[in-house]
mmCIF file of N, CA and C in Angstrom:
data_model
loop_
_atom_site.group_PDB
_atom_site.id
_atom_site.type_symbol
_atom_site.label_atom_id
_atom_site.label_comp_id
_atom_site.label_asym_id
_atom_site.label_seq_id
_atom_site.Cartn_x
_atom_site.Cartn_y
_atom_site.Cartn_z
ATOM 1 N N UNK A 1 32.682 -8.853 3.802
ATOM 2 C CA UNK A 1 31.479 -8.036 3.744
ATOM 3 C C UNK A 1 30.865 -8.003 5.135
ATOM 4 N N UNK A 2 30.378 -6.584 5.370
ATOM 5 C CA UNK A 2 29.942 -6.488 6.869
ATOM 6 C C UNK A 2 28.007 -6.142 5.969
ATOM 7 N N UNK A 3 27.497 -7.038 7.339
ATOM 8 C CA UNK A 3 26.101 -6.259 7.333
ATOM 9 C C UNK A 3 25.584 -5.258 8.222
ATOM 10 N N UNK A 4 25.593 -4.203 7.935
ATOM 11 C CA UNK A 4 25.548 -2.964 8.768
ATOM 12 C C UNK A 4 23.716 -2.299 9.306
ATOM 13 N N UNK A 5 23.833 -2.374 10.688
ATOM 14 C CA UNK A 5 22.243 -2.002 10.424
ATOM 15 C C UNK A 5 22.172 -0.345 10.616
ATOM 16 N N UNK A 6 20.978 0.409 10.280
ATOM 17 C CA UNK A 6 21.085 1.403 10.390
ATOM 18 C C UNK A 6 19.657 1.509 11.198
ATOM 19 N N UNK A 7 19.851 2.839 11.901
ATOM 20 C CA UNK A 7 19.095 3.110 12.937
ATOM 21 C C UNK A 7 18.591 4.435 12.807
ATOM 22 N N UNK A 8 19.324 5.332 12.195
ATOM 23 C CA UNK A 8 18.927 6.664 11.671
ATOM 24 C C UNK A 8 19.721 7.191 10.789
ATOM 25 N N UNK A 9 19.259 8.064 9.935
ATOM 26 C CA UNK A 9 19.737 9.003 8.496
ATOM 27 C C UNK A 9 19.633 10.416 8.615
ATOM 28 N N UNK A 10 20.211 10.788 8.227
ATOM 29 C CA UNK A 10 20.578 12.151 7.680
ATOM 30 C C UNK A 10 19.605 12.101 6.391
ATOM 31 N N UNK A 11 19.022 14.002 6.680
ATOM 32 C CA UNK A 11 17.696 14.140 5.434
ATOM 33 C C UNK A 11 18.448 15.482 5.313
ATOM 34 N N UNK A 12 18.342 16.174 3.914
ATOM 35 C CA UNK A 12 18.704 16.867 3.305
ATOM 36 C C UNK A 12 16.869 18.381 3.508
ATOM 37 N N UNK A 13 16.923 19.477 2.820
ATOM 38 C CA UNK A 13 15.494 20.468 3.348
ATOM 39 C C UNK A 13 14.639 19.547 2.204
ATOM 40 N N UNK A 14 14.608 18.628 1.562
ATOM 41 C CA UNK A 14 13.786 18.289 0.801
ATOM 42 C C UNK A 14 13.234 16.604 1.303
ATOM 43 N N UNK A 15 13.932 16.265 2.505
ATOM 44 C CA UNK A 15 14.032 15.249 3.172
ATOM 45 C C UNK A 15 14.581 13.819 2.672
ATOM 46 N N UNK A 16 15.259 13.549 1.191
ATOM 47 C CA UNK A 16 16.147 13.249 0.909
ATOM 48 C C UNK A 16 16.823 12.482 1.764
ATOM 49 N N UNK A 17 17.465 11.109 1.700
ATOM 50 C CA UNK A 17 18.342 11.332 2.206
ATOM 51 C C UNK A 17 19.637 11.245 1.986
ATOM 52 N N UNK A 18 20.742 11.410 3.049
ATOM 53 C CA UNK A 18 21.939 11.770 2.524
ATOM 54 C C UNK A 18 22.929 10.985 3.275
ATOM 55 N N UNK A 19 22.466 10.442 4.260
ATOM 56 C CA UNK A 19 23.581 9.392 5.013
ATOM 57 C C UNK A 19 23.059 8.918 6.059
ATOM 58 N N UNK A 20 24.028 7.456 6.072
ATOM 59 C CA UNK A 20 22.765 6.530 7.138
ATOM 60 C C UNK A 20 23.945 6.542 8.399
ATOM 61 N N UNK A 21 23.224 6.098 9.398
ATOM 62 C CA UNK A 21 23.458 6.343 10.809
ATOM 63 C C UNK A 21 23.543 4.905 11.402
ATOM 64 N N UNK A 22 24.434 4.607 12.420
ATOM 65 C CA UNK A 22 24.251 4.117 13.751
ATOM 66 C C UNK A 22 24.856 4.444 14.672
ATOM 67 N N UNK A 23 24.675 4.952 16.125
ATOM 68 C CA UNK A 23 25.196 5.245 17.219
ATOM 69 C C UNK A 23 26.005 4.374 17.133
ATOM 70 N N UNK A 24 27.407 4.877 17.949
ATOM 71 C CA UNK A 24 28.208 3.751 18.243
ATOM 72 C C UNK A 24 29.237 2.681 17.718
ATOM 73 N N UNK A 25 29.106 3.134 16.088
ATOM 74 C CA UNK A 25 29.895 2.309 14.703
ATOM 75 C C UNK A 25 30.498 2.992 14.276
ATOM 76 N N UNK A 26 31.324 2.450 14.032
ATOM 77 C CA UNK A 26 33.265 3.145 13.260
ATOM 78 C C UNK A 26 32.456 3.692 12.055
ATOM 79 N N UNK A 27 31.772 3.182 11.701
ATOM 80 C CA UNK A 27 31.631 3.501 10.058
ATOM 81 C C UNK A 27 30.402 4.677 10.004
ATOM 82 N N UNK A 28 30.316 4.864 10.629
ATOM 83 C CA UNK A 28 28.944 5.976 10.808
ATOM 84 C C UNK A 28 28.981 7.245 10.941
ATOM 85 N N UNK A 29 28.914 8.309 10.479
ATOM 86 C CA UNK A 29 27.906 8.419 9.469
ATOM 87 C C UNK A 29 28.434 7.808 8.035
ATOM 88 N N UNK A 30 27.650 7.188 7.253
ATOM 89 C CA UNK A 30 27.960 6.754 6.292
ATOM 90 C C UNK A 30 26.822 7.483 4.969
ATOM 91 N N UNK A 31 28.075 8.746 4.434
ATOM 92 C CA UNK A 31 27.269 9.482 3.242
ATOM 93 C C UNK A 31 26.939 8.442 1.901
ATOM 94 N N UNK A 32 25.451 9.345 1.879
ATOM 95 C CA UNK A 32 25.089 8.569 0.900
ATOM 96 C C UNK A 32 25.896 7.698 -0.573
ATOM 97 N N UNK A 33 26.611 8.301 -0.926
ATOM 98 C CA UNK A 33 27.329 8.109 -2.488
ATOM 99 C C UNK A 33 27.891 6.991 -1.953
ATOM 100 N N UNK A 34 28.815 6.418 -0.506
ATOM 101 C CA UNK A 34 29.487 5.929 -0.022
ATOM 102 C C UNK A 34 28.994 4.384 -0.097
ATOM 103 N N UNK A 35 27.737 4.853 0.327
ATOM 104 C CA UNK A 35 26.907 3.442 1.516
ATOM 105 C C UNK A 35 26.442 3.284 -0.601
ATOM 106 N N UNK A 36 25.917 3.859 -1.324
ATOM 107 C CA UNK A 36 25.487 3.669 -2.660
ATOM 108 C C UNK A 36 26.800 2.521 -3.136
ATOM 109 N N UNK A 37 27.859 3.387 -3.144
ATOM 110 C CA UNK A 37 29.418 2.240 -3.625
ATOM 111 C C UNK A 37 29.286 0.793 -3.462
ATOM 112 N N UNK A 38 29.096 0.968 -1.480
ATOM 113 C CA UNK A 38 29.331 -0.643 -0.863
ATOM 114 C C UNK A 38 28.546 -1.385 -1.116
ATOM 115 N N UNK A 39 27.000 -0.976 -1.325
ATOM 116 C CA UNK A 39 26.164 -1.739 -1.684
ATOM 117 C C UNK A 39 26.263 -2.610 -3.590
ATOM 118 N N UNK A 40 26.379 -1.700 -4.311
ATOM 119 C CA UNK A 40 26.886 -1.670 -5.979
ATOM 120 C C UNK A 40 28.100 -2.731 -5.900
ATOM 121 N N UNK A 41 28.794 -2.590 -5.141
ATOM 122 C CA UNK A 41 30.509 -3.675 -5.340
ATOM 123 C C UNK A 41 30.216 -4.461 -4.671
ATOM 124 N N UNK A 42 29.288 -5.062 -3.470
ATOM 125 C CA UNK A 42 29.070 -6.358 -2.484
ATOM 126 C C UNK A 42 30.086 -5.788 -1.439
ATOM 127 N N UNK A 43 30.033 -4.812 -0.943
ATOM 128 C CA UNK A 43 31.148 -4.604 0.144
ATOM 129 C C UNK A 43 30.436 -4.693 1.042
ATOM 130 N N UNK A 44 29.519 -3.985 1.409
ATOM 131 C CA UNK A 44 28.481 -4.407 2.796
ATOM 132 C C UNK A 44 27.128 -4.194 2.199
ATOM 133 N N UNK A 45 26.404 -4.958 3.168
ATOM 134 C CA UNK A 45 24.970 -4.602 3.132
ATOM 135 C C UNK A 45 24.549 -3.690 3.621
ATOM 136 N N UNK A 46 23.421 -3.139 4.010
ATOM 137 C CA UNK A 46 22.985 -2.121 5.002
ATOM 138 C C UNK A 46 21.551 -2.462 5.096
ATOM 139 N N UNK A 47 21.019 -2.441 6.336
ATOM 140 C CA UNK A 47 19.320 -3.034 6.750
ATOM 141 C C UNK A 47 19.002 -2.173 7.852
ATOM 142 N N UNK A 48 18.199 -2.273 8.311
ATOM 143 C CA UNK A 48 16.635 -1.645 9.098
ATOM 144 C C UNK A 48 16.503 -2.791 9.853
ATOM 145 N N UNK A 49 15.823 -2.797 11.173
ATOM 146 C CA UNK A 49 15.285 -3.414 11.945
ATOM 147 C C UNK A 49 14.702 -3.097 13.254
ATOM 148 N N UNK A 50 14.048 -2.271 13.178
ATOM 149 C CA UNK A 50 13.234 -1.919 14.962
ATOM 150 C C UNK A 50 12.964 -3.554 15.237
ATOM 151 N N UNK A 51 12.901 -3.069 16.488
ATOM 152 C CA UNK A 51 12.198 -3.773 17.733
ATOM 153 C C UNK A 51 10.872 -4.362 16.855
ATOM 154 N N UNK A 52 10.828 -6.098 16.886
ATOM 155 C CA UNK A 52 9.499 -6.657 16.588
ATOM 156 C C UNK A 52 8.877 -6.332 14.969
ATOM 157 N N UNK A 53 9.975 -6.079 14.302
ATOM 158 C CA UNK A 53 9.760 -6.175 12.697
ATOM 159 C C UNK A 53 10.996 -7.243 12.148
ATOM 160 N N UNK A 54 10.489 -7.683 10.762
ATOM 161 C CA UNK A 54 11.970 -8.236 9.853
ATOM 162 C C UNK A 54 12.800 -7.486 9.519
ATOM 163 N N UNK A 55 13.732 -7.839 9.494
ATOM 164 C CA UNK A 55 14.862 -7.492 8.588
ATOM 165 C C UNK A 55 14.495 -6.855 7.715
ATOM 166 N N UNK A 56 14.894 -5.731 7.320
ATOM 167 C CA UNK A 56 14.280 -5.159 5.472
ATOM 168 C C UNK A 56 16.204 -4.292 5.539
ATOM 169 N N UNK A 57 16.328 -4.940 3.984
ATOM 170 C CA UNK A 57 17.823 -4.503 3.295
ATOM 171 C C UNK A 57 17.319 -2.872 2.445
ATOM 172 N N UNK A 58 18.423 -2.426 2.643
ATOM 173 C CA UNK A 58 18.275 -0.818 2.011
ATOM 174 C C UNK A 58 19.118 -1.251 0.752
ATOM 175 N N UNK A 59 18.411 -0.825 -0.648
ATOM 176 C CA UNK A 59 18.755 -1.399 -1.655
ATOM 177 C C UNK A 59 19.128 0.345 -2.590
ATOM 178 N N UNK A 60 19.606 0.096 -3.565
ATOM 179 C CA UNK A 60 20.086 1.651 -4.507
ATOM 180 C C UNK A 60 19.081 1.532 -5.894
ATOM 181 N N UNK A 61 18.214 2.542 -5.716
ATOM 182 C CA UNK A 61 17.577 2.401 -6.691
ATOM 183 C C UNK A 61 17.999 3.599 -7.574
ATOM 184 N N UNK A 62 17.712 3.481 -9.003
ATOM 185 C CA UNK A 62 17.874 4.552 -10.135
ATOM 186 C C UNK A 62 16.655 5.235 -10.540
ATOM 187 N N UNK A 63 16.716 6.470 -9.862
ATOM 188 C CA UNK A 63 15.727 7.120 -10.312
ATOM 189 C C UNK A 63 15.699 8.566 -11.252
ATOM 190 N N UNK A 64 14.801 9.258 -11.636
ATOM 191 C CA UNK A 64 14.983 10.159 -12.417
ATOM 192 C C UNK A 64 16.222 11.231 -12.216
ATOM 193 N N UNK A 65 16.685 11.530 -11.440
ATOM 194 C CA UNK A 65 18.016 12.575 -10.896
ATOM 195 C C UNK A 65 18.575 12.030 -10.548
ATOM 196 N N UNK A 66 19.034 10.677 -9.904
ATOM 197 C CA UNK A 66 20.067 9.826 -9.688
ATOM 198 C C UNK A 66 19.764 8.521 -8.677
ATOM 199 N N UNK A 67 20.791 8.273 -8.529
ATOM 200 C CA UNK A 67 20.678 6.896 -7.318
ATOM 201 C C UNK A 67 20.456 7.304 -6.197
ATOM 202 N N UNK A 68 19.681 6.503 -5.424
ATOM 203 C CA UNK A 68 19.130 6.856 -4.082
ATOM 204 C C UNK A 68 18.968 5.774 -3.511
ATOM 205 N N UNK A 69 18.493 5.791 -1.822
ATOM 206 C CA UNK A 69 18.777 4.511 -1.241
ATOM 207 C C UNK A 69 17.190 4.236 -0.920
ATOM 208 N N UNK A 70 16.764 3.202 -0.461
ATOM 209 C CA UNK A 70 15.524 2.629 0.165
ATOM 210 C C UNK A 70 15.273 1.055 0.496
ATOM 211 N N UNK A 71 14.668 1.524 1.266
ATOM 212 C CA UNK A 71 14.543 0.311 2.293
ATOM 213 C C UNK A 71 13.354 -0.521 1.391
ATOM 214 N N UNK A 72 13.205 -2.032 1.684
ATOM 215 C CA UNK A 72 12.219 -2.580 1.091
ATOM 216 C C UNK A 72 10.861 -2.861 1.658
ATOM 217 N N UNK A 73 10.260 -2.705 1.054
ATOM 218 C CA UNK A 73 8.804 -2.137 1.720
ATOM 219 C C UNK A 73 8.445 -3.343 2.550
ATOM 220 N N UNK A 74 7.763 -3.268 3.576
ATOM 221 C CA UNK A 74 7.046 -4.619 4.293
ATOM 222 C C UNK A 74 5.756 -3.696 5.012
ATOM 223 N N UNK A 75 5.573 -4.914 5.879
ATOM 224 C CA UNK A 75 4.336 -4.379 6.533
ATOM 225 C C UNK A 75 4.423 -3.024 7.578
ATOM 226 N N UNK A 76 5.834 -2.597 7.998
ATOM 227 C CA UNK A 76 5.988 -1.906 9.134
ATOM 228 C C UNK A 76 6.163 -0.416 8.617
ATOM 229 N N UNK A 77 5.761 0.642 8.688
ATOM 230 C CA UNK A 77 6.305 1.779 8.619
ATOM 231 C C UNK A 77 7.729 2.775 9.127
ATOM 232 N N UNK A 78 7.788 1.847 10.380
ATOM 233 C CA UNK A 78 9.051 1.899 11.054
ATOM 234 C C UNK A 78 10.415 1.556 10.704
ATOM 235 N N UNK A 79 10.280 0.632 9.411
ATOM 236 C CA UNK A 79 11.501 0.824 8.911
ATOM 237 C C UNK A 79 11.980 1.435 7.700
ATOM 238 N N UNK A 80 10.930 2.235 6.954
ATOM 239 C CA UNK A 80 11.524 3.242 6.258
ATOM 240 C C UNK A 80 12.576 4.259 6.630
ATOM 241 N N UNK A 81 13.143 4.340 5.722
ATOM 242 C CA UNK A 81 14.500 5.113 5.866
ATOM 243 C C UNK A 81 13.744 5.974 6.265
ATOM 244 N N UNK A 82 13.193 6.710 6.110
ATOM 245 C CA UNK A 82 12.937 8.527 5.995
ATOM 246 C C UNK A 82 12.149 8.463 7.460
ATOM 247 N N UNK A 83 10.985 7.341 8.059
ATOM 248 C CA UNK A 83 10.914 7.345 9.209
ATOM 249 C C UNK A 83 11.664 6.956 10.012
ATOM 250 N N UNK A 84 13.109 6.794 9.781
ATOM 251 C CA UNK A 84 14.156 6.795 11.044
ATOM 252 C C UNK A 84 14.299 8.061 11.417
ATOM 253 N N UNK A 85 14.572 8.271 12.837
ATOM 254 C CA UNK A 85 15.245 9.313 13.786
ATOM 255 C C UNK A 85 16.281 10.086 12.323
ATOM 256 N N UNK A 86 16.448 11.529 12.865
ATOM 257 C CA UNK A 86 17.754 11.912 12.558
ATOM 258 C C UNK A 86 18.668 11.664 13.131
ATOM 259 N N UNK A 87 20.381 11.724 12.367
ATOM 260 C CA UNK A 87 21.567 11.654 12.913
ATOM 261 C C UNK A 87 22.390 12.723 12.414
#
């Protein structure tokens, strides 16, 4: 199992998103359904981390139209998925 950090996502016109990002990684872009799999089977993790925040893990939640990804809330705004950069 790799722990993968992500740095930016892909947003869909409803801002959604649809696949997580890091410059520079074999595995990147990683579409959503995908990064949903690895997380569901223990294949990798995937986390958030700017500069001068914790760690926060992007977890698959079930919601009314389907599974979706999100980060776990803390004090920082900066590591919400949806406030990452695009990729």
């Amino acid at each position: 199992m790799a722990d993968r950090q992500v740095t930016a996502t892909g947003k869909d016109k409803d801002g959604d998103i649809t696949k997580l990002c890091k410059a520079g990684e074999a595995w990147s872009p990683r579409q959503k359904a995908d990064a949903i799999r690895d997380i569901e089977n223990g294949l990798h993790t995937y986390f958030v981390q700017q500069p001068g925040t914790s760690r926060i893990n992007v977890n698959v939640v079930n919601g009314t139209t389907g599974k979706y990804l999100r980060s776990t809330a803390d004090k920082s705004s900066k590591n919400n998925l949806d406030n990452l950069p695009d990729c």
